PDB file of C-alpha atoms in Angstrom:
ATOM      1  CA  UNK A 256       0.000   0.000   0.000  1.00 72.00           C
ATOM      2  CA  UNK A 257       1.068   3.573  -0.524  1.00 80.00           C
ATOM      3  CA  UNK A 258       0.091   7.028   0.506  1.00 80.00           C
ATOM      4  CA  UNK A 259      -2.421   7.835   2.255  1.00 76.00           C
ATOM      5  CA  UNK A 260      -3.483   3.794   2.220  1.00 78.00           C
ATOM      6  CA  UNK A 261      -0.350   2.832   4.180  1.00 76.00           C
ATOM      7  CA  UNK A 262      -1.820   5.117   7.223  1.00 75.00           C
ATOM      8  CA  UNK A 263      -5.706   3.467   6.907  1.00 73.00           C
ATOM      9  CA  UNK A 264      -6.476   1.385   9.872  1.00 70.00           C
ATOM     10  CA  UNK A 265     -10.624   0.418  10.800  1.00 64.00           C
ATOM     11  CA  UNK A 266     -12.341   2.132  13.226  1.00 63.00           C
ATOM     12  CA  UNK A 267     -12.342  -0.420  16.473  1.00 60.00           C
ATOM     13  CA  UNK A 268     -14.948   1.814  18.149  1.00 61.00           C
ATOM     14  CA  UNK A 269     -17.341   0.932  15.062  1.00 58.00           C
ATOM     15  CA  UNK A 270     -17.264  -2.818  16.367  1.00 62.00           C
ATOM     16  CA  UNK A 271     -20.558  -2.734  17.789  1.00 65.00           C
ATOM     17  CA  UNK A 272     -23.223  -1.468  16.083  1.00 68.00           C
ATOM     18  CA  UNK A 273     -25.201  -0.021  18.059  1.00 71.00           C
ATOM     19  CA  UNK A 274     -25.067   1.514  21.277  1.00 70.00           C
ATOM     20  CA  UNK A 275     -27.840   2.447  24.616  1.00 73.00           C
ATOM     21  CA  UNK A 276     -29.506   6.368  24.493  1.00 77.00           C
ATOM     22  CA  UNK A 277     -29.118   6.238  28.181  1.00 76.00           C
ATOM     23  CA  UNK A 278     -26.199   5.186  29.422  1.00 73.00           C
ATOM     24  CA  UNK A 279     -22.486   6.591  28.245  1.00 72.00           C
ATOM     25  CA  UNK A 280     -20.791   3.795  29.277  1.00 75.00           C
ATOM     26  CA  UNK A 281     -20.030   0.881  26.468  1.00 77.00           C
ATOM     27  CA  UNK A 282     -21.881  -2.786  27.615  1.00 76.00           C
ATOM     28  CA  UNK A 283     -19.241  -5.280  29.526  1.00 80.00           C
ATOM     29  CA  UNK A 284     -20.870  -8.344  28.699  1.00 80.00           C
ATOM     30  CA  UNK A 285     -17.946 -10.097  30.815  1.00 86.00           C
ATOM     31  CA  UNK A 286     -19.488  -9.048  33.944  1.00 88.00           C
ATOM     32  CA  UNK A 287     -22.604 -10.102  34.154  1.00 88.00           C
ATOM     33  CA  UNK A 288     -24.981  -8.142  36.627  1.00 90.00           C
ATOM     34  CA  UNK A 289     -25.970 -10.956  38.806  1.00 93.00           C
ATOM     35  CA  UNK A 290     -29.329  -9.097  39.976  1.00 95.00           C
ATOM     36  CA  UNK A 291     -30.746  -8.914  37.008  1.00 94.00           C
ATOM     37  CA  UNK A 292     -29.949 -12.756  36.228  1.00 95.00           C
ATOM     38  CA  UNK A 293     -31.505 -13.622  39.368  1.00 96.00           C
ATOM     39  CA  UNK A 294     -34.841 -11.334  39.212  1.00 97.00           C
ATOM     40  CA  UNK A 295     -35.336 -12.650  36.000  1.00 97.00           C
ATOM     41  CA  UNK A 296     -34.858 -16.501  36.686  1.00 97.00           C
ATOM     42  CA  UNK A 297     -36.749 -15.797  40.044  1.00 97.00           C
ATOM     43  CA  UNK A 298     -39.571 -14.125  38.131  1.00 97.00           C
ATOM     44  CA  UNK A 299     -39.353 -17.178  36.030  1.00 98.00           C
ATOM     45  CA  UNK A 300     -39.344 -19.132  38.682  1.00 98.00           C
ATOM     46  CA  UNK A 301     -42.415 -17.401  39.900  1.00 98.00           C
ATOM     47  CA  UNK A 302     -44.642 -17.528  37.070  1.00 97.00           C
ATOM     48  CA  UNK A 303     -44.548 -21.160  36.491  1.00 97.00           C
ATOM     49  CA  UNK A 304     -45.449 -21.770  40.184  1.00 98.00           C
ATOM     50  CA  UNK A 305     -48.195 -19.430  39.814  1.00 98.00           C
ATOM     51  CA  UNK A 306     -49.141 -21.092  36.192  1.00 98.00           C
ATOM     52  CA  UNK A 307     -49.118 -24.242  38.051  1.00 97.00           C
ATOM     53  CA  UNK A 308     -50.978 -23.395  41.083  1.00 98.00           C
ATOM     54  CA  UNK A 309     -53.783 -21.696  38.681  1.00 97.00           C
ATOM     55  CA  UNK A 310     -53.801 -25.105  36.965  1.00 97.00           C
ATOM     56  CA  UNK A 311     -54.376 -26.977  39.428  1.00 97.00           C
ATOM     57  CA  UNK A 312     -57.212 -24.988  41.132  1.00 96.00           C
ATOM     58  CA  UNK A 313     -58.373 -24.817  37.702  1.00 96.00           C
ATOM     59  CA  UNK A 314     -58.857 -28.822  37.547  1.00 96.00           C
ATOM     60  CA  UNK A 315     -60.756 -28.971  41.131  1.00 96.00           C
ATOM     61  CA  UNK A 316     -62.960 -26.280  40.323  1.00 95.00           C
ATOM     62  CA  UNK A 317     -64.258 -28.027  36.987  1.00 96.00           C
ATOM     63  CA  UNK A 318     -64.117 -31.434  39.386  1.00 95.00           C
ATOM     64  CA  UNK A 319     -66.152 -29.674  42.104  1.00 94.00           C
ATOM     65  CA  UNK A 320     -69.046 -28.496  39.577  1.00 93.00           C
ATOM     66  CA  UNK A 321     -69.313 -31.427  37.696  1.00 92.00           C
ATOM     67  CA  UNK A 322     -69.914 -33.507  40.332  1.00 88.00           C
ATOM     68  CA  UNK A 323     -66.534 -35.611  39.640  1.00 85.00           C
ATOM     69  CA  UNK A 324     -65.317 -35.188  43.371  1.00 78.00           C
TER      70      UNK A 324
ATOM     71  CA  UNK B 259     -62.563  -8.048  33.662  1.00 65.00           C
ATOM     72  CA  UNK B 260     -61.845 -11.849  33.797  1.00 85.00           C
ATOM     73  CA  UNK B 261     -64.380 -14.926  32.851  1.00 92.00           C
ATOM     74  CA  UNK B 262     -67.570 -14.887  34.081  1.00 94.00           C
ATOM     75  CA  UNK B 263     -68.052 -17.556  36.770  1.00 93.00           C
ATOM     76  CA  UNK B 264     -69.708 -20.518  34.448  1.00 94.00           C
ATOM     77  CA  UNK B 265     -66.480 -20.305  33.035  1.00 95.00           C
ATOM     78  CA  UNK B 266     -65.208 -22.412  35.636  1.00 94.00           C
ATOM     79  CA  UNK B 267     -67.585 -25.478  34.829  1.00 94.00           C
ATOM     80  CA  UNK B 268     -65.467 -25.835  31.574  1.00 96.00           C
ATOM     81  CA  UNK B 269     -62.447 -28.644  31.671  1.00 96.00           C
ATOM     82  CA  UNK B 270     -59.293 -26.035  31.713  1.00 96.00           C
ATOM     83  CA  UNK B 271     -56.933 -26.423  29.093  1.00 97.00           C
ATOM     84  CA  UNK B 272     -53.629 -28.337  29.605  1.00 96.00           C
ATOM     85  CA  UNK B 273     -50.140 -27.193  31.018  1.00 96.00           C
ATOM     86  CA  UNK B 274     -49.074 -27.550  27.688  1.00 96.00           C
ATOM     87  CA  UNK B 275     -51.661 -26.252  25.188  1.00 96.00           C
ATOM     88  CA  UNK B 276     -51.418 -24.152  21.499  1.00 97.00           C
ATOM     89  CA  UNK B 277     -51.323 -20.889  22.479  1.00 97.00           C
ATOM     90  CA  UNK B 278     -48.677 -21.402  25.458  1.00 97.00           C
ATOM     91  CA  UNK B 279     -46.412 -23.213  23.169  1.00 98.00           C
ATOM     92  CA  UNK B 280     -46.547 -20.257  20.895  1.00 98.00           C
ATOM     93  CA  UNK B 281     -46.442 -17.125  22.550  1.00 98.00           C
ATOM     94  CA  UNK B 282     -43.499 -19.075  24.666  1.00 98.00           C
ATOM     95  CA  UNK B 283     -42.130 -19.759  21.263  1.00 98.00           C
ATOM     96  CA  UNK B 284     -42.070 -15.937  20.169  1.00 98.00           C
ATOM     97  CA  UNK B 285     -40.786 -14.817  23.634  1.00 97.00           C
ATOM     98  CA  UNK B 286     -38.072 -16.993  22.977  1.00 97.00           C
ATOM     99  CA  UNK B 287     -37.138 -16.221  19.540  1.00 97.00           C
ATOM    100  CA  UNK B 288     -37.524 -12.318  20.804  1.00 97.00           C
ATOM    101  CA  UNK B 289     -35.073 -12.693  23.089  1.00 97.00           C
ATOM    102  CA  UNK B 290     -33.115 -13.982  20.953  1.00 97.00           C
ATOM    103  CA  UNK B 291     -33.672 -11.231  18.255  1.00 96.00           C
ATOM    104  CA  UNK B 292     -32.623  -9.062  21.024  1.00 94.00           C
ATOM    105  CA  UNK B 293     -29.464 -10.660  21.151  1.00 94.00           C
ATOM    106  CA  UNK B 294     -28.408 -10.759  17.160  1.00 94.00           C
ATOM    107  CA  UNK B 295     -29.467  -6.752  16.775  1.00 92.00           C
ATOM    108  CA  UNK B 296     -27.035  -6.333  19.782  1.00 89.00           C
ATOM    109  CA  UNK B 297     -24.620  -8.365  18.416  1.00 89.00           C
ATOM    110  CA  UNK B 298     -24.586 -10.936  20.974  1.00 91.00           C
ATOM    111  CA  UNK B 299     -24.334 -14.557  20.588  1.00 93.00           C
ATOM    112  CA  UNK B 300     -28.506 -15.208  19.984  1.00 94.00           C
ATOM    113  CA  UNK B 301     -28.690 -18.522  21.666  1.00 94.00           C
ATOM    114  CA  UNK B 302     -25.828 -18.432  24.452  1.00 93.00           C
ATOM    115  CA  UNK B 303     -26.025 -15.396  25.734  1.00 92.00           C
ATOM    116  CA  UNK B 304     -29.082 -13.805  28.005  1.00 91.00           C
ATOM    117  CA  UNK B 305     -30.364 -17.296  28.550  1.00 95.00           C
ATOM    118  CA  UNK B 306     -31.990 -15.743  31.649  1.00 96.00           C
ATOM    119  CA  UNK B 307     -34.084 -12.917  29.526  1.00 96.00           C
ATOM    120  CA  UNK B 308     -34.833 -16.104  27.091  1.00 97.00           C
ATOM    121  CA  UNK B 309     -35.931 -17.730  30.382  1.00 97.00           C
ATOM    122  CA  UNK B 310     -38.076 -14.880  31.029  1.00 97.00           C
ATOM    123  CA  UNK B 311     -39.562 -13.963  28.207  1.00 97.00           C
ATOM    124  CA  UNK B 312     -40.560 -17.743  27.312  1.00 98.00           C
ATOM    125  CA  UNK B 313     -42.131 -17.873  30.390  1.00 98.00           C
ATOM    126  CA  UNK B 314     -43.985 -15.030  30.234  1.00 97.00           C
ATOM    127  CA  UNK B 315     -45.108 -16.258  26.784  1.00 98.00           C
ATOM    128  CA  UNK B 316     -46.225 -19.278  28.146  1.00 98.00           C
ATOM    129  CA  UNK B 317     -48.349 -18.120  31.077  1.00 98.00           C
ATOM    130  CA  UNK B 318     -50.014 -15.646  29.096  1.00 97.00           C
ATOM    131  CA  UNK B 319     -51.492 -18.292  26.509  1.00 98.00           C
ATOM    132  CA  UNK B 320     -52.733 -20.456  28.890  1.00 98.00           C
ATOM    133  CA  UNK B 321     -54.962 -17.403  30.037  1.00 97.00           C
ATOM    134  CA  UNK B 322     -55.324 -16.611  26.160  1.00 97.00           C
ATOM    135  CA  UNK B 323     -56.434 -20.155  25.748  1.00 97.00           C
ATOM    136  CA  UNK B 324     -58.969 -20.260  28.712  1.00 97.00           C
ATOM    137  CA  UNK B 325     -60.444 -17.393  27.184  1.00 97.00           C
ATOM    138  CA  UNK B 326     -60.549 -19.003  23.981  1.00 97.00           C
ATOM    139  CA  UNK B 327     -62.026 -22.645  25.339  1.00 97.00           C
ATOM    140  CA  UNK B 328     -65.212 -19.972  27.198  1.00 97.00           C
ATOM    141  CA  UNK B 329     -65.671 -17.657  23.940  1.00 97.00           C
ATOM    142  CA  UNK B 330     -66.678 -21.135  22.043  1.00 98.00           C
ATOM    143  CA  UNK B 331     -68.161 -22.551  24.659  1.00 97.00           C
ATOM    144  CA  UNK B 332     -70.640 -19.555  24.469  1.00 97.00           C
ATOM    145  CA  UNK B 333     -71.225 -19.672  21.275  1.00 98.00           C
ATOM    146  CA  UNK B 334     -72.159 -22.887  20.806  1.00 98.00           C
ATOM    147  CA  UNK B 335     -74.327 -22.791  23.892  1.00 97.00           C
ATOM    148  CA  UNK B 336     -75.868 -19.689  22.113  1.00 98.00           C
ATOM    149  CA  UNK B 337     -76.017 -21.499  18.581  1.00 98.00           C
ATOM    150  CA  UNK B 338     -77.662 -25.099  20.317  1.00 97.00           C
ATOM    151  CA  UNK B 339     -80.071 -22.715  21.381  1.00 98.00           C
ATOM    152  CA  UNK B 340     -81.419 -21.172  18.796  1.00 97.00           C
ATOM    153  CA  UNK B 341     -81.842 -23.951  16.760  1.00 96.00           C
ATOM    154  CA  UNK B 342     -83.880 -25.505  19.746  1.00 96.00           C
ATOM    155  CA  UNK B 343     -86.123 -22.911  19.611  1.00 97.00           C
ATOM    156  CA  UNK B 344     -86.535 -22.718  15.874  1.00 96.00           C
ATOM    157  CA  UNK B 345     -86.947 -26.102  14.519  1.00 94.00           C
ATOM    158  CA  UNK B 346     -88.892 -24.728  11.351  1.00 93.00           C
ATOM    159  CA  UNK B 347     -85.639 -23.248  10.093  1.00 93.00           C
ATOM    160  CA  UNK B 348     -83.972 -26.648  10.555  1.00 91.00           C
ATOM    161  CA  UNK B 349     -86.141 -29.481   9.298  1.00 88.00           C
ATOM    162  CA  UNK B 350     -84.476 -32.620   7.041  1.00 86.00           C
ATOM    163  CA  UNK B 351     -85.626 -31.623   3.699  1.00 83.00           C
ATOM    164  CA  UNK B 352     -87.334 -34.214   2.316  1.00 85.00           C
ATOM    165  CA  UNK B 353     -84.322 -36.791   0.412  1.00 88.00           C
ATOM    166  CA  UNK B 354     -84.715 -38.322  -3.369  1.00 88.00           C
ATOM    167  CA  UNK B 355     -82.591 -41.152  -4.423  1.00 90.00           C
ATOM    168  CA  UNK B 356     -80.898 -41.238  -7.830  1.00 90.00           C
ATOM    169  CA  UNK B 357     -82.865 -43.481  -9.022  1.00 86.00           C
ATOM    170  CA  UNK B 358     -85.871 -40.744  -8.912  1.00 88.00           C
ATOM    171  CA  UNK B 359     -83.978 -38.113 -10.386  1.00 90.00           C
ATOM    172  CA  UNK B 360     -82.138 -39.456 -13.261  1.00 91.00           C
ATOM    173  CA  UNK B 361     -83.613 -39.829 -16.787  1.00 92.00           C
ATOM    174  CA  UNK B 362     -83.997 -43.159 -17.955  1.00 90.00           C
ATOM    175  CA  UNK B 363     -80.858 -44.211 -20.515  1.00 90.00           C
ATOM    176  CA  UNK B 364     -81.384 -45.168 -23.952  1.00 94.00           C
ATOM    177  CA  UNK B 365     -77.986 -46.181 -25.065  1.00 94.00           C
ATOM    178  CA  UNK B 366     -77.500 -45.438 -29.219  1.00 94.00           C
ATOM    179  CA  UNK B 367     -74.499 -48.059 -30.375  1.00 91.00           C
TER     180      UNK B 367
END
C-alpha cells in the first residue's frame, strides 16, 4: 500500500453497532450483573409456580361443579 | 374483567396447550432477536431474559387459551339454542334417491 493507504487502519470503536440512548458507558458483557440474572430466573421461577398453582385450582374447580369429586 | 363464573364449569386447558407453546415460542425467539441486533451470541447469551420472556409467553397463553375454550363454549351454547327454539328453520328436507332423479338411458351403439 502507498500514501495515504499505508496510514488506513478500521475504526475499532465501530465494532458494535449499536449503542444504549441512556447510558455513556459501552456494555461489559464479561461481567454479568448478577441481579438482574436472578430477578429474572426468580420471576421465572415465579410464574410457572403461579401457572401451576392456577392449573391446578383450575382442575378442582371443573371437578367440584361437575360432580366428579 | 376476567371470565364470568360458568367459566369455571369448563375442563381447563392443559399445562401444555397451542397458544402457550406459541407465545413461549415468540418470547423466545424475541429474546433472541434481542441478542443478534445487539450483536450478541442469539442462543448463548441472556439465557436468563430467554428464560423470562418464554415464560412469560407461556403463562399468558394459557390465560389466552382459557379465554378461547369460554368464547366457544358460548357460542355454541348460544347457537344449540337457537336452533332448539326454531326447529322450522332446521327441518331434514325431504331426500330423493338417484334413481328418482335421473332420466332413464337409452344407449345409441
Amino acid at each position: 500500500k502507498t500514501g495515504y493507504r499505508a496510514v488506513l487502519r478500521p475504526d475499532l470503536s465501530l465494532a458494535i453497532g449499536s449503542r444504549s440512548a441512556f447510558t455513556a458507558a459501552k456494555p461489559d458483557h464479561t461481567n454479568p450483573n448478577w441481579l438482574r440474572v436472578g430477578l429474572a430466573f426468580g420471576t421465572s421461577a415465579f410464574l410457572w409456580g403461579l401457572l401451576f398453582k392456577q392449573h391446578s385450582t383450575d382442575v378442582h374447580e371443573y371437578k367440584v361443579r361437575n360432580g366428579l369429586e | 374483567m376476567g371470565l364470568p363464573d360458568e367459566a369455571k364449569a369448563l375442563p381447563p386447558p392443559g399445562i401444555i396447550n397451542r397458544n402457550s407453546v406459541w407465545l413461549g415460542v415468540i418470547g423466545w425467539c424475541s429474546a433472541m432477536l434481542q441478542n443478534a441486533l445487539n450483536r450478541r451470541p442469539p442462543m448463548k447469551s441472556g439465557v436468563h431474559r430467554q428464560a423470562l420472556l418464554a415464560s412469560i409467553g407461556w403463562f399468558i397463553g394459557y390465560h389466552v387459551t382459557k379465554h378461547e375454550n369460554y368464547t366457544y363454549a358460548r357460542l355454541d351454547r348460544d347457537m344449540n339454542e337457537y336452533i332448539r327454539l326454531h326447529p322450522e328453520n332446521f327441518s331434514d328436507k325431504e331426500k330423493k334417491t338417484f334413481a328418482e332423479i335421473v332420466e332413464p338411458f337409452h344407449p345409441i351403439r
